[in-house]
């Protein structure tokens, strides 16, 4: 089952990054392959949302439950769709420079072994593109320099298919 973990240092506050990730309604505006979003329910602590993800002629619907722990973390659990399971976690930790360390982890498993094999070929590249889309969105919303004195960004990641 594919798993990906990544940490990015960004020149924003934990609250800013929390708000960006928690704003699921706007994902179709900036995330690759997200075609449509429908929020079924939303509160300060929890959201249930449907995402339509598409690539060329393929379209799949996913329902997820989003657990929000402002401003520290967001946990997403899969409810329904073409997967056996999906879980991702975001954590937002302030750093000494006034920026934030964003930790992102996702693991999932398709119901179909064929889709699993196909996804494995593109998994790492697709997730890097998605995390970059969040970084680009933060720069568009909050400015490229953010709140930190230095606006350098670093990342590290590890992934495996087990």
XYZ file of N, CA and C in Angstrom:
486
model
N 0.844 -1.168 0.000
C 0.000 0.000 0.000
C 0.892 1.233 0.000
N 0.659 2.192 -0.894
C 1.489 3.388 -0.977
C 1.368 4.260 0.275
N 2.503 4.820 0.658
C 2.561 5.744 1.795
C 3.572 6.833 1.441
N 3.251 8.057 1.824
C 4.121 9.189 1.529
C 4.145 10.106 2.744
N 5.334 10.556 3.119
C 5.493 11.531 4.199
C 6.395 12.643 3.710
N 6.054 13.862 4.094
C 6.823 15.004 3.646
C 6.757 16.096 4.710
N 7.861 16.801 4.885
C 7.901 17.959 5.776
C 8.388 19.159 4.974
N 7.673 20.262 5.128
C 8.063 21.500 4.446
C 8.166 22.619 5.462
N 9.201 23.427 5.329
C 9.319 24.654 6.108
C 8.774 25.777 5.243
N 7.801 26.510 5.768
C 7.166 27.592 5.018
C 7.137 28.858 5.858
N 7.153 30.011 5.215
C 7.213 31.281 5.937
C 5.837 31.826 6.335
N 4.996 30.952 6.858
C 3.645 31.338 7.247
C 3.398 30.883 8.673
N 2.269 31.276 9.234
C 1.938 30.844 10.584
C 1.204 29.495 10.526
N 1.225 28.750 11.632
C 0.421 27.521 11.670
C -1.052 27.800 11.377
N -1.565 28.920 11.872
C -2.969 29.263 11.645
C -3.263 29.472 10.161
N -2.355 30.151 9.452
C -2.558 30.368 8.020
C -2.586 29.039 7.265
N -1.652 28.157 7.563
C -1.617 26.878 6.856
C -2.802 25.997 7.246
N -3.198 26.047 8.500
C -4.393 25.318 8.920
C -5.601 25.791 8.118
N -5.782 27.108 8.037
C -6.930 27.661 7.301
C -6.921 27.238 5.839
N -5.745 27.247 5.228
C -5.638 26.871 3.816
C -6.039 25.405 3.613
N -5.491 24.510 4.432
C -5.782 23.077 4.282
C -7.228 22.765 4.662
N -7.765 23.453 5.658
C -9.143 23.201 6.098
C -10.191 23.744 5.132
N -9.800 24.601 4.198
C -10.740 25.211 3.260
C -10.990 24.274 2.068
N -11.555 23.139 2.355
C -11.793 22.092 1.353
C -12.668 22.600 0.213
N -13.604 23.483 0.505
C -14.503 24.023 -0.521
C -13.744 24.611 -1.711
N -12.529 25.091 -1.493
C -11.777 25.774 -2.550
C -10.746 24.884 -3.230
N -10.690 23.610 -2.888
C -9.681 22.712 -3.462
C -9.724 22.671 -4.980
N -10.903 22.715 -5.558
C -10.990 22.629 -7.022
C -10.364 23.848 -7.700
N -10.135 24.929 -6.960
C -9.518 26.124 -7.523
C -8.010 25.988 -7.712
N -7.371 25.084 -6.959
C -5.916 25.033 -7.028
C -5.290 23.639 -6.988
N -6.029 22.622 -6.600
C -5.437 21.288 -6.542
C -5.608 20.560 -7.866
N -4.509 20.011 -8.375
C -4.616 19.261 -9.623
C -5.547 18.068 -9.443
N -6.317 17.801 -10.432
C -7.212 16.645 -10.526
C -8.475 16.741 -9.682
N -8.630 17.773 -8.847
C -9.879 17.938 -8.108
C -10.820 18.736 -9.002
N -11.856 18.066 -9.464
C -12.788 18.645 -10.429
C -13.942 19.362 -9.737
N -14.415 18.810 -8.611
C -15.551 19.394 -7.905
C -15.499 19.001 -6.430
N -16.138 19.833 -5.593
C -16.198 19.601 -4.152
C -17.614 19.873 -3.683
N -18.119 19.007 -2.828
C -19.401 19.252 -2.162
C -19.206 18.988 -0.674
N -19.429 19.999 0.136
C -19.322 19.846 1.584
C -20.698 19.443 2.104
N -20.761 18.278 2.716
C -22.031 17.776 3.264
C -22.346 18.395 4.621
N -21.320 18.519 5.456
C -21.493 19.117 6.774
C -20.170 19.744 7.191
N -20.261 20.773 8.040
C -19.047 21.461 8.458
C -19.270 22.112 9.810
N -18.317 21.911 10.713
C -18.305 22.580 12.003
C -16.857 22.947 12.306
N -16.624 23.557 13.440
C -15.257 23.943 13.805
C -14.357 22.725 13.976
N -14.933 21.574 14.340
C -14.130 20.379 14.612
C -14.173 19.309 13.526
N -15.233 19.296 12.698
C -15.364 18.186 11.750
C -16.107 18.619 10.491
N -15.692 18.027 9.379
C -16.325 18.268 8.087
C -16.462 16.922 7.373
N -17.540 16.769 6.631
C -17.688 15.643 5.721
C -17.838 16.238 4.330
N -16.997 15.758 3.391
C -16.981 16.341 2.049
C -16.816 15.271 0.986
N -17.398 15.554 -0.178
C -17.229 14.717 -1.365
C -16.304 15.450 -2.322
N -15.341 14.745 -2.856
C -14.464 15.289 -3.888
C -14.615 14.449 -5.134
N -14.709 15.107 -6.275
C -14.656 14.422 -7.554
C -13.245 14.648 -8.084
N -12.533 13.555 -8.290
C -11.165 13.611 -8.773
C -11.169 13.054 -10.186
N -10.536 13.778 -11.093
C -10.547 13.339 -12.478
C -9.215 13.510 -13.159
N -8.958 12.607 -14.073
C -7.778 12.693 -14.927
C -8.181 12.144 -16.284
N -8.134 13.008 -17.283
C -8.609 12.684 -18.633
C -10.049 12.206 -18.538
N -10.355 11.000 -19.021
C -11.747 10.530 -19.024
C -12.152 9.860 -17.709
N -11.228 9.633 -16.817
C -11.534 8.969 -15.549
C -12.056 9.968 -14.523
N -13.130 9.584 -13.827
C -13.697 10.391 -12.745
C -14.042 9.451 -11.601
N -13.669 9.845 -10.386
C -14.006 9.067 -9.194
C -14.503 10.009 -8.109
N -15.481 9.537 -7.339
C -16.010 10.296 -6.205
C -15.446 9.714 -4.912
N -15.014 10.602 -4.020
C -14.499 10.215 -2.718
C -15.277 10.973 -1.653
N -15.615 10.304 -0.583
C -16.183 10.974 0.577
C -15.202 10.804 1.720
N -14.901 11.907 2.387
C -13.948 11.884 3.502
C -14.507 12.656 4.682
N -14.052 12.266 5.859
C -14.362 12.985 7.085
C -13.080 13.677 7.541
N -13.176 14.966 7.744
C -12.030 15.800 8.095
C -12.160 16.210 9.560
N -11.179 15.810 10.373
C -11.152 16.161 11.798
C -10.177 17.321 11.967
N -10.686 18.448 12.467
C -9.893 19.675 12.561
C -9.541 19.964 14.019
N -8.263 20.136 14.287
C -7.758 20.475 15.621
C -6.959 21.772 15.485
N -7.677 22.883 15.461
C -7.091 24.191 15.190
C -6.128 24.608 16.279
N -4.943 25.113 15.969
C -4.304 25.280 14.665
C -3.249 24.210 14.384
N -3.283 23.114 15.168
C -2.182 22.147 15.157
C -2.242 21.060 14.098
N -3.446 20.567 13.783
C -3.484 19.402 12.892
C -4.841 19.216 12.238
N -4.799 18.466 11.143
C -5.997 18.049 10.412
C -5.799 16.582 10.061
N -6.798 15.759 10.369
C -6.755 14.330 10.067
C -7.922 14.015 9.133
N -7.635 13.304 8.068
C -8.661 12.981 7.076
C -8.820 11.474 7.017
N -10.059 11.024 7.192
C -10.387 9.601 7.099
C -11.363 9.365 5.961
N -11.124 8.326 5.248
C -11.916 7.918 4.101
C -13.249 7.345 4.565
N -14.333 7.718 3.876
C -15.654 7.197 4.182
C -16.145 6.278 3.071
N -16.037 6.748 1.799
C -16.588 5.964 0.694
C -15.905 6.351 -0.617
N -15.841 5.385 -1.546
C -15.255 5.625 -2.857
C -14.524 4.392 -3.357
N -13.586 4.572 -4.286
C -12.932 3.442 -4.953
C -11.743 2.841 -4.185
N -11.540 3.257 -2.950
C -10.394 2.781 -2.188
C -10.808 1.816 -1.088
N -9.857 0.998 -0.649
C -10.071 0.212 0.563
C -9.965 1.123 1.768
N -8.949 1.981 1.738
C -8.807 2.968 2.802
C -7.934 4.125 2.334
N -8.096 5.228 3.020
C -7.280 6.424 2.799
C -7.204 7.156 4.129
N -6.010 7.538 4.500
C -5.832 8.338 5.713
C -4.724 9.337 5.430
N -4.987 10.593 5.741
C -3.889 11.536 5.679
C -3.923 12.453 6.883
N -2.740 12.948 7.199
C -2.574 13.812 8.357
C -1.721 15.007 7.987
N -2.119 16.141 8.499
C -1.360 17.384 8.386
C -1.073 17.847 9.806
N 0.161 18.259 10.071
C 0.441 18.926 11.344
C 1.194 20.208 11.048
N 0.949 21.206 11.879
C 1.491 22.542 11.675
C 2.212 22.953 12.957
N 3.550 23.031 12.877
C 4.366 23.340 14.051
C 5.120 24.651 13.837
N 4.968 25.611 14.769
C 5.729 26.849 14.621
C 7.226 26.559 14.736
N 8.030 27.336 14.011
C 9.478 27.186 14.138
C 10.065 28.463 14.730
N 11.358 28.468 14.958
C 12.024 29.592 15.621
C 12.060 30.866 14.784
N 11.863 30.754 13.471
C 11.957 31.933 12.606
C 10.609 32.614 12.382
N 9.560 32.124 13.021
C 8.235 32.695 12.822
C 7.451 32.003 11.727
N 8.049 31.001 11.112
C 7.378 30.229 10.072
C 6.727 28.990 10.655
N 6.511 28.028 9.787
C 5.829 26.803 10.195
C 6.494 25.598 9.537
N 6.525 24.506 10.275
C 6.902 23.215 9.707
C 5.600 22.472 9.450
N 5.385 22.110 8.203
C 4.174 21.389 7.815
C 4.564 19.944 7.555
N 3.987 19.044 8.338
C 4.191 17.615 8.134
C 2.943 17.057 7.466
N 3.139 16.319 6.381
C 2.036 15.734 5.632
C 2.318 14.249 5.434
N 1.350 13.412 5.770
C 1.466 11.971 5.581
C 0.172 11.462 4.966
N 0.297 10.590 3.997
C -0.879 9.960 3.398
C -0.568 8.493 3.136
N -1.553 7.642 3.391
C -1.454 6.259 2.939
C -2.834 5.813 2.488
N -2.838 4.975 1.478
C -4.103 4.515 0.927
C -3.907 3.168 0.252
N -5.031 2.540 -0.033
C -5.009 1.279 -0.765
C -6.251 1.216 -1.642
N -6.053 0.934 -2.923
C -7.174 0.770 -3.839
C -7.851 -0.574 -3.619
N -9.138 -0.636 -3.926
C -9.853 -1.909 -3.898
C -9.352 -2.820 -5.010
N -9.008 -2.233 -6.140
C -8.557 -2.984 -7.311
C -7.033 -3.065 -7.350
N -6.494 -4.266 -7.506
C -5.040 -4.454 -7.623
C -4.498 -3.783 -8.894
N -5.319 -3.733 -9.938
C -4.891 -3.104 -11.193
C -4.690 -1.603 -10.971
N -5.674 -0.946 -10.317
C -5.530 0.478 -10.026
C -4.348 0.719 -9.086
N -4.142 -0.187 -8.154
C -3.017 -0.064 -7.220
C -1.693 -0.068 -7.987
N -1.564 -0.970 -8.934
C -0.336 -1.047 -9.725
C -0.145 0.197 -10.582
N -1.222 0.684 -11.193
C -1.135 1.893 -12.011
C -0.792 3.113 -11.158
N -1.436 3.237 -10.019
C -1.195 4.389 -9.147
C 0.230 4.386 -8.627
N 0.763 3.225 -8.350
C 2.121 3.125 -7.823
C 3.151 3.744 -8.747
N 2.908 3.709 -10.047
C 3.835 4.265 -11.021
C 3.898 5.793 -10.949
N 2.807 6.432 -10.547
C 2.698 7.887 -10.573
C 2.526 8.515 -9.196
N 2.447 7.695 -8.175
C 2.094 8.122 -6.831
C 2.991 9.235 -6.294
N 4.286 9.017 -6.290
C 5.204 9.979 -5.703
C 5.153 11.322 -6.447
N 5.173 11.274 -7.753
C 5.125 12.497 -8.560
C 3.816 13.263 -8.325
N 2.706 12.544 -8.271
C 1.404 13.183 -8.069
C 1.320 13.849 -6.700
N 1.820 13.185 -5.668
C 1.759 13.779 -4.337
C 2.672 14.986 -4.207
N 3.821 14.943 -4.840
C 4.705 16.113 -4.824
C 4.029 17.296 -5.532
N 3.323 17.009 -6.602
C 2.609 18.071 -7.315
C 1.500 18.656 -6.442
N 0.821 17.792 -5.688
C -0.246 18.271 -4.814
C 0.297 19.116 -3.659
N 1.371 18.668 -3.012
C 1.923 19.459 -1.910
C 2.470 20.786 -2.437
N 3.041 20.772 -3.621
C 3.503 22.030 -4.228
C 2.328 22.971 -4.495
N 1.182 22.409 -4.874
C -0.005 23.233 -5.114
C -0.445 23.938 -3.832
N -0.349 23.271 -2.685
C -0.674 23.919 -1.417
C 0.308 25.053 -1.124
N 1.600 24.816 -1.391
C 2.617 25.860 -1.166
C 2.373 27.064 -2.069
N 2.047 26.809 -3.334
C 1.769 27.895 -4.276
C 0.515 28.662 -3.870
N -0.480 27.955 -3.370
C -1.708 28.603 -2.915
C -1.416 29.506 -1.708
N -0.572 29.022 -0.790
C -0.197 29.831 0.374
C 0.491 31.115 -0.078
N 1.399 31.014 -1.042
C 2.099 32.199 -1.552
C 1.104 33.171 -2.195
N 0.110 32.638 -2.919
C -0.891 33.498 -3.559
C -1.777 34.191 -2.522
N -2.121 33.495 -1.455
C -3.010 34.056 -0.442
C -2.290 34.974 0.544
N -1.077 34.581 0.950
C -0.401 35.246 2.060
C 0.857 36.008 1.648
N 1.232 35.923 0.372
C 2.453 36.580 -0.089
C 3.621 35.612 -0.062
N 4.540 35.791 -0.991
C 5.666 34.860 -1.125
C 6.576 34.886 0.089
N 6.720 36.041 0.767
C 7.619 36.138 1.915
C 7.005 35.699 3.217
N 5.686 35.635 3.281
C 5.019 35.214 4.501
C 5.377 36.075 5.683
N 5.327 35.494 6.876
C 5.606 36.230 8.106
C 7.027 36.041 8.597
N 7.709 35.018 8.092
C 9.046 34.714 8.577
C 10.067 35.642 7.937
N 11.141 35.916 8.651
C 12.205 36.773 8.110
C 12.826 36.154 6.874
N 13.078 34.861 6.903
C 13.620 34.161 5.738
C 12.514 33.386 5.077
N 12.416 33.450 3.780
C 11.318 32.767 3.109
C 11.761 31.491 2.426
N 12.882 30.931 2.869
C 13.356 29.692 2.256
C 12.431 28.544 2.554
N 12.364 27.619 1.652
C 11.525 26.457 1.820
C 12.382 25.236 1.667
N 12.205 24.300 2.570
C 12.935 23.045 2.446
C 11.937 21.913 2.560
N 12.280 20.804 2.015
C 11.396 19.674 2.112
C 12.201 18.403 2.195
N 11.567 17.405 2.784
C 12.144 16.067 2.811
C 10.984 15.101 2.744
N 11.212 13.960 2.185
C 10.119 13.011 2.091
C 10.651 11.600 2.087
N 9.740 10.693 2.386
C 10.038 9.274 2.303
C 8.776 8.580 1.876
N 8.885 7.581 1.069
C 7.708 6.847 0.659
C 8.063 5.385 0.474
N 7.042 4.572 0.525
C 7.246 3.153 0.272
C 5.940 2.540 -0.182
N 6.040 1.502 -0.907
C 4.867 0.738 -1.296
C 5.035 -0.626 -0.657
N 4.141 -0.938 0.256
C 4.252 -2.206 0.962
C 3.134 -3.126 0.562
